[in-house]
mmCIF file of C-alpha atoms in Angstrom:
data_model
loop_
_atom_site.group_PDB
_atom_site.id
_atom_site.type_symbol
_atom_site.label_atom_id
_atom_site.label_comp_id
_atom_site.label_asym_id
_atom_site.label_seq_id
_atom_site.Cartn_x
_atom_site.Cartn_y
_atom_site.Cartn_z
ATOM 1 C CA MET Q 510 9.075 22.122 -4.973
ATOM 2 C CA PHE Q 511 10.889 18.871 -5.693
ATOM 3 C CA ALA Q 512 8.516 17.272 -8.207
ATOM 4 C CA ASP Q 513 8.873 20.274 -10.528
ATOM 5 C CA ASN Q 514 12.631 20.642 -10.125
ATOM 6 C CA PRO Q 515 13.940 21.323 -13.654
ATOM 7 C CA ASN Q 516 17.394 20.083 -12.656
ATOM 8 C CA VAL Q 517 16.303 16.480 -12.233
ATOM 9 C CA ALA Q 518 17.991 14.396 -14.906
ATOM 10 C CA LYS Q 519 15.897 12.438 -17.370
ATOM 11 C CA GLY Q 520 15.378 8.820 -16.503
ATOM 12 C CA ILE Q 521 15.455 9.295 -12.727
ATOM 13 C CA ILE Q 522 13.129 6.712 -11.216
ATOM 14 C CA PRO Q 523 11.595 7.540 -7.826
ATOM 15 C CA LEU Q 524 11.823 4.825 -5.208
ATOM 16 C CA SER Q 525 9.136 6.157 -2.909
ATOM 17 C CA VAL Q 526 5.513 5.069 -3.336
ATOM 18 C CA ALA Q 527 5.224 1.291 -2.965
ATOM 19 C CA ASP Q 528 4.458 0.506 -6.593
ATOM 20 C CA MET Q 529 6.837 -1.714 -8.519
ATOM 21 C CA GLU Q 530 8.973 -0.467 -11.381
ATOM 22 C CA LEU Q 531 8.447 -3.877 -12.964
ATOM 23 C CA LYS Q 532 6.101 -5.115 -15.653
ATOM 24 C CA ASN Q 533 3.132 -7.148 -14.603
ATOM 25 C CA ALA Q 534 3.299 -10.893 -14.937
ATOM 26 C CA PRO Q 535 2.713 -11.888 -18.588
ATOM 27 C CA GLU Q 536 -0.048 -14.235 -17.438
ATOM 28 C CA ILE Q 537 -1.953 -11.213 -16.114
ATOM 29 C CA GLN Q 538 -1.297 -9.096 -19.210
ATOM 30 C CA GLU Q 539 -2.371 -11.778 -21.659
ATOM 31 C CA GLY Q 540 -5.201 -13.000 -19.482
ATOM 32 C CA LEU Q 541 -6.768 -9.547 -19.237
ATOM 33 C CA LYS Q 542 -6.485 -9.103 -22.999
ATOM 34 C CA ARG Q 543 -8.389 -12.329 -23.543
ATOM 35 C CA TYR Q 544 -10.930 -11.352 -20.924
ATOM 36 C CA ILE Q 545 -11.591 -7.979 -22.569
ATOM 37 C CA ASP Q 546 -11.959 -9.642 -25.969
ATOM 38 C CA ASN Q 547 -14.597 -12.014 -24.655
ATOM 39 C CA SER Q 548 -16.444 -10.085 -21.949
ATOM 40 C CA VAL Q 549 -18.804 -7.180 -21.441
ATOM 41 C CA LEU Q 550 -17.282 -4.694 -18.984
ATOM 42 C CA GLY Q 551 -20.432 -3.987 -17.036
ATOM 43 C CA TYR Q 552 -21.426 -4.386 -13.420
ATOM 44 C CA SER Q 553 -20.120 -7.511 -11.772
ATOM 45 C CA ASN Q 554 -20.116 -9.349 -8.491
ATOM 46 C CA PRO Q 555 -17.304 -11.701 -7.443
ATOM 47 C CA THR Q 556 -17.639 -15.020 -9.254
ATOM 48 C CA ASP Q 557 -17.073 -18.452 -7.768
ATOM 49 C CA ALA Q 558 -13.918 -18.736 -9.877
ATOM 50 C CA TYR Q 559 -12.586 -15.519 -8.338
ATOM 51 C CA LEU Q 560 -13.462 -16.534 -4.778
ATOM 52 C CA ASP Q 561 -12.001 -20.005 -5.297
ATOM 53 C CA ALA Q 562 -8.766 -18.404 -6.527
ATOM 54 C CA VAL Q 563 -8.537 -16.248 -3.400
ATOM 55 C CA ILE Q 564 -9.240 -19.226 -1.148
ATOM 56 C CA GLY Q 565 -6.742 -21.415 -2.988
ATOM 57 C CA PHE Q 566 -3.966 -18.825 -2.825
ATOM 58 C CA MET Q 567 -4.452 -18.256 0.898
ATOM 59 C CA LYS Q 568 -4.295 -21.980 1.581
ATOM 60 C CA ARG Q 569 -1.322 -22.564 -0.697
ATOM 61 C CA HIS Q 570 0.795 -19.666 0.527
ATOM 62 C CA HIS Q 571 -0.355 -19.127 4.101
ATOM 63 C CA ASP Q 572 -1.975 -22.391 5.199
ATOM 64 C CA TRP Q 573 -5.088 -20.323 5.846
ATOM 65 C CA ASP Q 574 -8.525 -21.899 5.452
ATOM 66 C CA VAL Q 575 -10.741 -19.050 4.306
ATOM 67 C CA LYS Q 576 -14.481 -19.386 3.782
ATOM 68 C CA LYS Q 577 -16.230 -17.599 0.927
ATOM 69 C CA GLU Q 578 -18.577 -15.692 3.187
ATOM 70 C CA TRP Q 579 -15.628 -14.086 4.996
ATOM 71 C CA ILE Q 580 -14.388 -12.317 1.848
ATOM 72 C CA TYR Q 581 -15.458 -8.750 1.100
ATOM 73 C CA GLN Q 582 -13.938 -6.389 -1.464
ATOM 74 C CA THR Q 583 -12.859 -2.766 -1.060
ATOM 75 C CA PRO Q 584 -10.975 -0.527 -3.520
ATOM 76 C CA GLY Q 585 -7.863 -0.860 -1.401
ATOM 77 C CA VAL Q 586 -6.522 -1.712 2.026
ATOM 78 C CA VAL Q 587 -6.171 1.985 2.881
ATOM 79 C CA SER Q 588 -9.866 2.563 2.244
ATOM 80 C CA ALA Q 589 -10.599 -0.544 4.332
ATOM 81 C CA LEU Q 590 -8.728 1.018 7.258
ATOM 82 C CA PHE Q 591 -10.824 4.171 6.952
ATOM 83 C CA PHE Q 592 -14.028 2.110 6.809
ATOM 84 C CA ALA Q 593 -12.963 0.024 9.791
ATOM 85 C CA VAL Q 594 -12.249 3.051 11.963
ATOM 86 C CA LYS Q 595 -15.713 4.399 11.222
ATOM 87 C CA ALA Q 596 -17.410 1.016 11.628
ATOM 88 C CA TYR Q 597 -15.934 0.052 14.985
ATOM 89 C CA THR Q 598 -15.361 3.334 16.820
ATOM 90 C CA ASP Q 599 -17.167 6.568 17.593
ATOM 91 C CA PRO Q 600 -15.861 10.139 17.257
ATOM 92 C CA GLY Q 601 -13.439 10.839 20.074
ATOM 93 C CA ASP Q 602 -12.487 7.183 20.595
ATOM 94 C CA GLY Q 603 -8.842 6.191 20.603
ATOM 95 C CA VAL Q 604 -7.231 4.033 17.911
ATOM 96 C CA ILE Q 605 -3.880 2.449 18.721
ATOM 97 C CA ILE Q 606 -1.103 2.364 16.119
ATOM 98 C CA MET Q 607 2.487 1.108 16.438
ATOM 99 C CA THR Q 608 4.699 3.990 15.351
ATOM 100 C CA PRO Q 609 6.561 4.782 13.183
ATOM 101 C CA VAL Q 610 4.024 3.446 10.728
ATOM 102 C CA TYR Q 611 2.678 3.837 7.199
ATOM 103 C CA TYR Q 612 1.272 7.361 7.105
ATOM 104 C CA PRO Q 613 -2.351 6.563 6.037
ATOM 105 C CA PHE Q 614 -2.762 4.885 9.440
ATOM 106 C CA TYR Q 615 -2.695 8.353 10.987
ATOM 107 C CA GLY Q 616 -5.122 9.698 8.402
ATOM 108 C CA ALA Q 617 -7.611 6.868 8.885
ATOM 109 C CA VAL Q 618 -7.874 7.952 12.508
ATOM 110 C CA THR Q 619 -7.687 11.740 12.399
ATOM 111 C CA ALA Q 620 -9.786 12.250 9.250
ATOM 112 C CA ASN Q 621 -12.635 10.440 10.985
ATOM 113 C CA GLY Q 622 -12.487 12.475 14.188
ATOM 114 C CA ARG Q 623 -10.860 9.753 16.270
ATOM 115 C CA VAL Q 624 -7.744 10.061 18.430
ATOM 116 C CA VAL Q 625 -4.350 8.622 17.487
ATOM 117 C CA VAL Q 626 -2.943 6.623 20.398
ATOM 118 C CA GLU Q 627 0.698 5.795 19.711
ATOM 119 C CA ASN Q 628 2.306 2.580 20.923
ATOM 120 C CA PRO Q 629 5.869 3.444 19.866
ATOM 121 C CA LEU Q 630 8.070 0.604 18.709
ATOM 122 C CA ILE Q 631 11.361 0.269 20.563
ATOM 123 C CA GLU Q 632 14.461 0.572 18.408
ATOM 124 C CA ASP Q 633 16.646 -2.430 19.179
ATOM 125 C CA GLY Q 634 19.948 -2.442 17.323
ATOM 126 C CA ASP Q 635 19.257 -3.057 13.658
ATOM 127 C CA SER Q 636 15.576 -3.843 14.285
ATOM 128 C CA TYR Q 637 12.526 -2.949 16.389
ATOM 129 C CA ARG Q 638 10.427 -4.639 19.056
ATOM 130 C CA ILE Q 639 6.995 -4.015 20.554
ATOM 131 C CA ASP Q 640 6.569 -2.216 23.871
ATOM 132 C CA PHE Q 641 4.047 -4.647 25.327
ATOM 133 C CA GLU Q 642 3.837 -2.892 28.705
ATOM 134 C CA ASP Q 643 2.829 0.325 26.961
ATOM 135 C CA LEU Q 644 0.388 -1.573 24.736
ATOM 136 C CA GLU Q 645 -1.276 -3.131 27.767
ATOM 137 C CA ARG Q 646 -1.626 0.235 29.507
ATOM 138 C CA LYS Q 647 -3.260 1.752 26.457
ATOM 139 C CA THR Q 648 -5.642 -1.118 25.772
ATOM 140 C CA LYS Q 649 -6.862 -0.888 29.372
ATOM 141 C CA ASP Q 650 -8.134 2.643 28.688
ATOM 142 C CA PRO Q 651 -11.837 2.142 27.824
ATOM 143 C CA LYS Q 652 -11.672 5.035 25.354
ATOM 144 C CA ASN Q 653 -9.345 3.015 23.108
ATOM 145 C CA LYS Q 654 -11.496 0.655 21.043
ATOM 146 C CA LEU Q 655 -9.367 -0.434 18.077
ATOM 147 C CA ILE Q 656 -5.819 -1.267 17.065
ATOM 148 C CA LEU Q 657 -4.550 -0.966 13.494
ATOM 149 C CA LEU Q 658 -1.822 -3.582 13.250
ATOM 150 C CA CYS Q 659 0.706 -3.386 10.404
ATOM 151 C CA SER Q 660 1.859 -6.951 9.717
ATOM 152 C CA PRO Q 661 4.450 -7.157 8.194
ATOM 153 C CA HIS Q 662 5.338 -3.710 9.451
ATOM 154 C CA ASN Q 663 5.809 -0.814 7.066
ATOM 155 C CA PRO Q 664 8.287 0.925 7.198
ATOM 156 C CA VAL Q 665 10.507 -0.894 9.714
ATOM 157 C CA GLY Q 666 10.337 -4.261 7.905
ATOM 158 C CA ARG Q 667 9.483 -6.479 10.874
ATOM 159 C CA VAL Q 668 7.669 -9.771 10.383
ATOM 160 C CA TRP Q 669 6.032 -10.319 13.748
ATOM 161 C CA THR Q 670 6.622 -13.753 15.232
ATOM 162 C CA ARG Q 671 3.725 -15.983 16.189
ATOM 163 C CA GLU Q 672 4.605 -15.380 19.841
ATOM 164 C CA GLU Q 673 4.464 -11.603 19.395
ATOM 165 C CA LEU Q 674 1.103 -11.850 17.630
ATOM 166 C CA GLU Q 675 -0.261 -14.121 20.345
ATOM 167 C CA ARG Q 676 0.710 -11.560 22.962
ATOM 168 C CA ILE Q 677 -0.837 -8.688 20.985
ATOM 169 C CA GLY Q 678 -4.038 -10.651 20.535
ATOM 170 C CA ARG Q 679 -4.286 -11.714 24.165
ATOM 171 C CA ILE Q 680 -3.798 -8.158 25.421
ATOM 172 C CA CYS Q 681 -6.325 -6.713 22.972
ATOM 173 C CA ILE Q 682 -9.024 -9.368 23.414
ATOM 174 C CA ASP Q 683 -8.774 -9.245 27.199
ATOM 175 C CA ASN Q 684 -9.347 -5.489 27.049
ATOM 176 C CA ASP Q 685 -12.083 -5.546 24.389
ATOM 177 C CA VAL Q 686 -9.962 -3.883 21.697
ATOM 178 C CA LEU Q 687 -10.711 -5.065 18.161
ATOM 179 C CA ILE Q 688 -7.739 -5.939 15.938
ATOM 180 C CA VAL Q 689 -7.631 -4.768 12.315
ATOM 181 C CA SER Q 690 -4.566 -6.363 10.757
ATOM 182 C CA ASP Q 691 -3.167 -4.847 7.557
ATOM 183 C CA GLU Q 692 -1.353 -7.786 5.941
ATOM 184 C CA ILE Q 693 -0.979 -6.384 2.439
ATOM 185 C CA HIS Q 694 2.763 -7.250 2.354
ATOM 186 C CA PHE Q 695 2.320 -10.793 3.678
ATOM 187 C CA ASP Q 696 3.510 -12.511 0.496
ATOM 188 C CA LEU Q 697 6.774 -10.556 0.488
ATOM 189 C CA ILE Q 698 8.805 -12.312 3.163
ATOM 190 C CA MET Q 699 12.591 -12.577 3.197
ATOM 191 C CA PRO Q 700 14.365 -15.956 3.419
ATOM 192 C CA GLY Q 701 14.540 -17.280 6.957
ATOM 193 C CA TYR Q 702 11.348 -15.586 8.146
ATOM 194 C CA HIS Q 703 7.746 -16.740 8.311
ATOM 195 C CA HIS Q 704 4.588 -14.669 8.277
ATOM 196 C CA THR Q 705 1.688 -15.765 10.463
ATOM 197 C CA VAL Q 706 -1.760 -14.558 9.441
ATOM 198 C CA PHE Q 707 -3.314 -13.154 12.601
ATOM 199 C CA SER Q 708 -6.600 -15.007 12.307
ATOM 200 C CA THR Q 709 -4.875 -18.406 11.945
ATOM 201 C CA ILE Q 710 -3.494 -18.351 15.484
ATOM 202 C CA SER Q 711 -6.722 -19.597 17.068
ATOM 203 C CA GLU Q 712 -10.466 -19.574 16.501
ATOM 204 C CA GLU Q 713 -10.772 -17.031 19.305
ATOM 205 C CA PHE Q 714 -8.406 -14.690 17.473
ATOM 206 C CA ASN Q 715 -10.234 -15.370 14.207
ATOM 207 C CA GLN Q 716 -13.456 -14.137 15.788
ATOM 208 C CA HIS Q 717 -11.896 -10.904 17.084
ATOM 209 C CA CYS Q 718 -10.171 -9.504 14.021
ATOM 210 C CA VAL Q 719 -10.396 -8.082 10.533
ATOM 211 C CA VAL Q 720 -7.588 -9.126 8.166
ATOM 212 C CA CYS Q 721 -6.895 -6.848 5.201
ATOM 213 C CA THR Q 722 -5.274 -8.464 2.155
ATOM 214 C CA ALA Q 723 -4.770 -7.603 -1.500
ATOM 215 C CA PRO Q 724 -2.901 -8.748 -4.600
ATOM 216 C CA SER Q 725 -1.792 -5.156 -5.176
ATOM 217 C CA LYS Q 726 1.696 -5.211 -3.605
ATOM 218 C CA THR Q 727 2.436 -8.826 -4.483
ATOM 219 C CA PHE Q 728 1.554 -8.534 -8.172
ATOM 220 C CA ASN Q 729 1.696 -4.750 -8.780
ATOM 221 C CA LEU Q 730 -2.077 -4.417 -9.193
ATOM 222 C CA ALA Q 731 -2.881 -1.340 -7.095
ATOM 223 C CA GLY Q 732 -4.604 0.318 -10.054
ATOM 224 C CA MET Q 733 -7.085 -2.549 -10.220
ATOM 225 C CA GLN Q 734 -8.520 -1.366 -6.884
ATOM 226 C CA THR Q 735 -9.488 -4.787 -5.565
ATOM 227 C CA SER Q 736 -8.640 -5.803 -2.019
ATOM 228 C CA ASN Q 737 -9.965 -8.804 -0.118
ATOM 229 C CA ILE Q 738 -10.974 -8.084 3.457
ATOM 230 C CA MET Q 739 -11.433 -11.246 5.526
ATOM 231 C CA ILE Q 740 -13.874 -11.110 8.441
ATOM 232 C CA ALA Q 741 -14.930 -14.405 10.016
ATOM 233 C CA ASN Q 742 -17.179 -12.973 12.717
ATOM 234 C CA GLU Q 743 -20.625 -12.350 11.235
ATOM 235 C CA GLU Q 744 -21.469 -9.386 13.470
ATOM 236 C CA ILE Q 745 -18.124 -7.684 12.883
ATOM 237 C CA ARG Q 746 -18.443 -8.347 9.143
ATOM 238 C CA LYS Q 747 -21.935 -6.839 9.000
ATOM 239 C CA LYS Q 748 -20.765 -3.643 10.682
ATOM 240 C CA PHE Q 749 -17.970 -3.315 8.136
ATOM 241 C CA ILE Q 750 -20.219 -3.988 5.130
ATOM 242 C CA ASP Q 751 -22.864 -1.580 6.422
ATOM 243 C CA GLN Q 752 -20.223 1.140 6.691
ATOM 244 C CA VAL Q 753 -18.917 0.534 3.164
ATOM 245 C CA GLU Q 754 -22.400 0.452 1.658
ATOM 246 C CA SER Q 755 -23.385 3.619 3.520
ATOM 247 C CA CYS Q 756 -20.860 5.338 1.254
ATOM 248 C CA GLY Q 757 -22.611 4.008 -1.851
ATOM 249 C CA MET Q 758 -20.035 1.320 -2.630
ATOM 250 C CA TYR Q 759 -21.474 -2.043 -3.615
ATOM 251 C CA ILE Q 760 -19.184 -3.681 -6.168
ATOM 252 C CA ALA Q 761 -15.506 -3.703 -7.060
ATOM 253 C CA ASN Q 762 -13.693 -3.270 -10.370
ATOM 254 C CA ILE Q 763 -14.632 -5.978 -12.905
ATOM 255 C CA LEU Q 764 -11.068 -6.090 -14.268
ATOM 256 C CA GLY Q 765 -9.743 -6.148 -10.707
ATOM 257 C CA TYR Q 766 -11.652 -9.342 -10.012
ATOM 258 C CA GLU Q 767 -10.146 -10.991 -13.078
ATOM 259 C CA ALA Q 768 -6.624 -9.680 -12.507
ATOM 260 C CA CYS Q 769 -6.711 -11.023 -8.966
ATOM 261 C CA ARG Q 770 -8.082 -14.361 -10.119
ATOM 262 C CA ILE Q 771 -5.293 -14.767 -12.677
ATOM 263 C CA ALA Q 772 -2.590 -13.657 -10.243
ATOM 264 C CA TYR Q 773 -3.747 -16.001 -7.525
ATOM 265 C CA THR Q 774 -4.154 -18.927 -9.943
ATOM 266 C CA ASP Q 775 -1.330 -18.667 -12.459
ATOM 267 C CA CYS Q 776 1.474 -16.458 -11.127
ATOM 268 C CA ASP Q 777 3.242 -18.385 -8.360
ATOM 269 C CA ALA Q 778 6.381 -18.717 -10.486
ATOM 270 C CA TRP Q 779 6.430 -14.967 -11.190
ATOM 271 C CA LEU Q 780 6.155 -14.271 -7.461
ATOM 272 C CA LYS Q 781 9.109 -16.539 -6.768
ATOM 273 C CA GLU Q 782 11.227 -14.598 -9.275
ATOM 274 C CA LEU Q 783 10.074 -11.284 -7.766
ATOM 275 C CA LEU Q 784 11.273 -12.331 -4.328
ATOM 276 C CA GLU Q 785 14.654 -13.234 -5.805
ATOM 277 C CA VAL Q 786 14.945 -9.727 -7.279
ATOM 278 C CA ILE Q 787 14.032 -8.092 -3.965
ATOM 279 C CA VAL Q 788 16.576 -10.174 -2.073
ATOM 280 C CA ARG Q 789 19.251 -9.317 -4.649
ATOM 281 C CA ASN Q 790 18.481 -5.599 -4.397
ATOM 282 C CA LYS Q 791 18.451 -5.699 -0.601
ATOM 283 C CA GLU Q 792 21.822 -7.409 -0.486
ATOM 284 C CA TYR Q 793 23.275 -4.955 -2.991
ATOM 285 C CA ILE Q 794 22.254 -1.955 -0.871
ATOM 286 C CA GLU Q 795 23.466 -3.569 2.350
ATOM 287 C CA GLN Q 796 26.880 -4.358 0.855
ATOM 288 C CA PHE Q 797 27.208 -0.989 -0.887
ATOM 289 C CA VAL Q 798 26.384 0.989 2.243
ATOM 290 C CA ALA Q 799 28.668 -1.109 4.447
ATOM 291 C CA ARG Q 800 31.551 -0.626 2.010
ATOM 292 C CA HIS Q 801 31.146 3.080 1.185
ATOM 293 C CA LEU Q 802 28.840 4.749 3.720
ATOM 294 C CA PRO Q 803 29.464 3.170 7.133
ATOM 295 C CA GLN Q 804 27.618 5.930 9.001
ATOM 296 C CA VAL Q 805 24.366 4.918 7.298
ATOM 297 C CA LYS Q 806 22.658 2.130 9.210
ATOM 298 C CA VAL Q 807 20.478 -0.326 7.291
ATOM 299 C CA LYS Q 808 17.693 -1.803 9.401
ATOM 300 C CA ARG Q 809 17.160 -5.540 9.101
ATOM 301 C CA LEU Q 810 14.535 -6.396 6.497
ATOM 302 C CA GLU Q 811 12.313 -9.360 7.330
ATOM 303 C CA GLY Q 812 9.372 -8.560 5.068
ATOM 304 C CA THR Q 813 8.035 -6.084 2.453
ATOM 305 C CA TYR Q 814 10.183 -4.695 -0.366
ATOM 306 C CA LEU Q 815 10.783 -1.461 1.548
ATOM 307 C CA LEU Q 816 14.193 -0.933 3.118
ATOM 308 C CA TRP Q 817 14.561 1.394 6.128
ATOM 309 C CA LEU Q 818 17.807 3.399 6.266
ATOM 310 C CA ASP Q 819 19.040 5.497 9.199
ATOM 311 C CA PHE Q 820 20.902 8.719 8.281
ATOM 312 C CA ARG Q 821 20.766 10.298 11.753
ATOM 313 C CA ALA Q 822 24.555 10.177 12.177
ATOM 314 C CA TYR Q 823 24.841 13.079 9.736
ATOM 315 C CA GLY Q 824 23.013 15.465 12.067
ATOM 316 C CA LEU Q 825 20.614 16.800 9.449
ATOM 317 C CA SER Q 826 17.119 17.986 10.273
ATOM 318 C CA ALA Q 827 14.240 16.232 8.539
ATOM 319 C CA LYS Q 828 13.932 19.019 5.977
ATOM 320 C CA GLU Q 829 17.699 19.232 5.445
ATOM 321 C CA LEU Q 830 17.845 15.498 4.769
ATOM 322 C CA GLU Q 831 14.903 15.738 2.388
ATOM 323 C CA HIS Q 832 16.591 18.610 0.529
ATOM 324 C CA PHE Q 833 19.883 16.718 0.309
ATOM 325 C CA MET Q 834 18.233 13.602 -1.049
ATOM 326 C CA LYS Q 835 16.052 15.264 -3.632
ATOM 327 C CA MET Q 836 18.138 18.221 -4.734
ATOM 328 C CA ASP Q 837 21.723 17.003 -4.283
ATOM 329 C CA ALA Q 838 21.454 13.256 -4.809
ATOM 330 C CA GLN Q 839 18.313 13.299 -6.991
ATOM 331 C CA LEU Q 840 16.894 10.486 -4.907
ATOM 332 C CA PHE Q 841 13.154 10.425 -4.348
ATOM 333 C CA PHE Q 842 12.658 8.089 -1.404
ATOM 334 C CA ASP Q 843 9.906 8.353 1.208
ATOM 335 C CA ASP Q 844 11.303 10.623 3.905
ATOM 336 C CA GLY Q 845 11.191 9.234 7.413
ATOM 337 C CA TYR Q 846 9.230 12.095 8.967
ATOM 338 C CA MET Q 847 6.212 11.021 6.898
ATOM 339 C CA PHE Q 848 5.892 7.977 9.170
ATOM 340 C CA GLY Q 849 5.950 9.923 12.427
ATOM 341 C CA GLN Q 850 8.172 12.245 14.393
ATOM 342 C CA SER Q 851 10.214 9.371 15.814
ATOM 343 C CA SER Q 852 11.492 8.466 12.353
ATOM 344 C CA GLU Q 853 12.999 11.801 11.358
ATOM 345 C CA GLY Q 854 16.413 11.129 9.884
ATOM 346 C CA PHE Q 855 15.334 7.921 8.149
ATOM 347 C CA GLU Q 856 14.594 7.158 4.501
ATOM 348 C CA ARG Q 857 12.435 4.356 3.069
ATOM 349 C CA ILE Q 858 13.562 2.830 -0.220
ATOM 350 C CA ASN Q 859 11.277 0.880 -2.545
ATOM 351 C CA MET Q 860 13.359 -1.990 -3.935
ATOM 352 C CA ALA Q 861 10.767 -3.521 -6.286
ATOM 353 C CA CYS Q 862 12.640 -2.550 -9.415
ATOM 354 C CA PRO Q 863 15.400 -3.798 -11.718
ATOM 355 C CA THR Q 864 18.759 -4.035 -9.972
ATOM 356 C CA TRP Q 865 20.314 -1.495 -12.349
ATOM 357 C CA VAL Q 866 17.934 1.127 -10.944
ATOM 358 C CA ILE Q 867 19.227 0.396 -7.435
ATOM 359 C CA GLU Q 868 22.831 0.524 -8.663
ATOM 360 C CA GLN Q 869 22.315 3.956 -10.235
ATOM 361 C CA ALA Q 870 20.537 5.256 -7.132
ATOM 362 C CA MET Q 871 23.379 4.144 -4.865
ATOM 363 C CA ASP Q 872 25.937 5.727 -7.205
ATOM 364 C CA ARG Q 873 24.090 9.065 -7.000
ATOM 365 C CA LEU Q 874 23.925 8.783 -3.219
ATOM 366 C CA LEU Q 875 27.657 8.122 -2.989
ATOM 367 C CA ALA Q 876 28.531 11.009 -5.311
ATOM 368 C CA ALA Q 877 26.368 13.435 -3.317
ATOM 369 C CA MET Q 878 27.854 12.216 -0.038
ATOM 370 C CA LYS Q 879 31.379 12.770 -1.376
ATOM 371 C CA GLU Q 880 30.461 16.392 -2.095
ATOM 372 C CA LYS Q 881 28.694 17.145 1.193
ATOM 373 C CA PHE Q 882 30.294 14.737 3.695
ATOM 374 C CA PRO Q 883 33.626 13.726 2.156
ATOM 375 C CA LYS Q 884 35.159 12.515 5.426
ATOM 376 C CA THR Q 885 32.379 9.963 5.935
ATOM 377 C CA VAL Q 886 32.826 8.216 2.576
ATOM 378 C CA GLN Q 887 35.057 5.217 1.975
#
């Protein structure tokens, strides 16, 4: 109903799906042009140059020593989550997720006939924390075989501390629950915070996890359909590969390999500039909301480029808030209810865009609020 709304003004940019409204790095654009001019676009396996680029980037940015044999490609991290659920659990088994969470986490479980086991995050002021007592209870249930960990967390923006990750890992390993860690946003960390790759905590942790990475969020390459799934444990890796190949998937996108190689080799400076834009946009929204819309609560962003805003003070139902945003304010965010029932009344904003886009979006929000809730606007 909203996508086809004829009243949406021209030039409205949605800030929902986590793709950037930014051009790709020129190094990637020009590099792919050269590659196409000089290559045959046939079948391809990952080259040493590609694998070396992945290994080098992980060491340079995350102090993570990755071995070539650990690296396996899937079309995306979401598909990797689906494969992992099928590889490591049986129908009817429980899969633990920390809610509210990115909505494909639910689908990876339910679409495969497994059971969603929620470990709800605890809202704590302007942030969230993990309910470790609840996590321990649920990992002790022998029916629960797997946890899908979102790190950094989407949508609440937490970057889990090393101590939190150590506690998660200890609880899960002691109760024979495998950890699949989605770390697709791990390059997008706000100043003052540090991301710890789960498998770097200890060799024991490294042998009990699957770490899902990709250049897609960092360098806006989702369409290249090339994600790097790191699995150190040979037995765990074989189960994953067997599951992927059982679906007839054997190789990734030839241009995806090259785009990733270029990004991970030549685009560190571009990434630095991107982070500056995200920080600027975050600060603009925080200051705008504090000045004009004090009833809106902005959750603290530690990582990702996705800001989590709380509109519950307005007393709107999930559908009423969605209608207000899309029809009145012409704002196309991701509505909170998509991430679970506990997040009704929230909105997730994609800030990977030029600052003028954020400025226009906030102006539309303010104008719509003045019409509908005039007493709440300053």
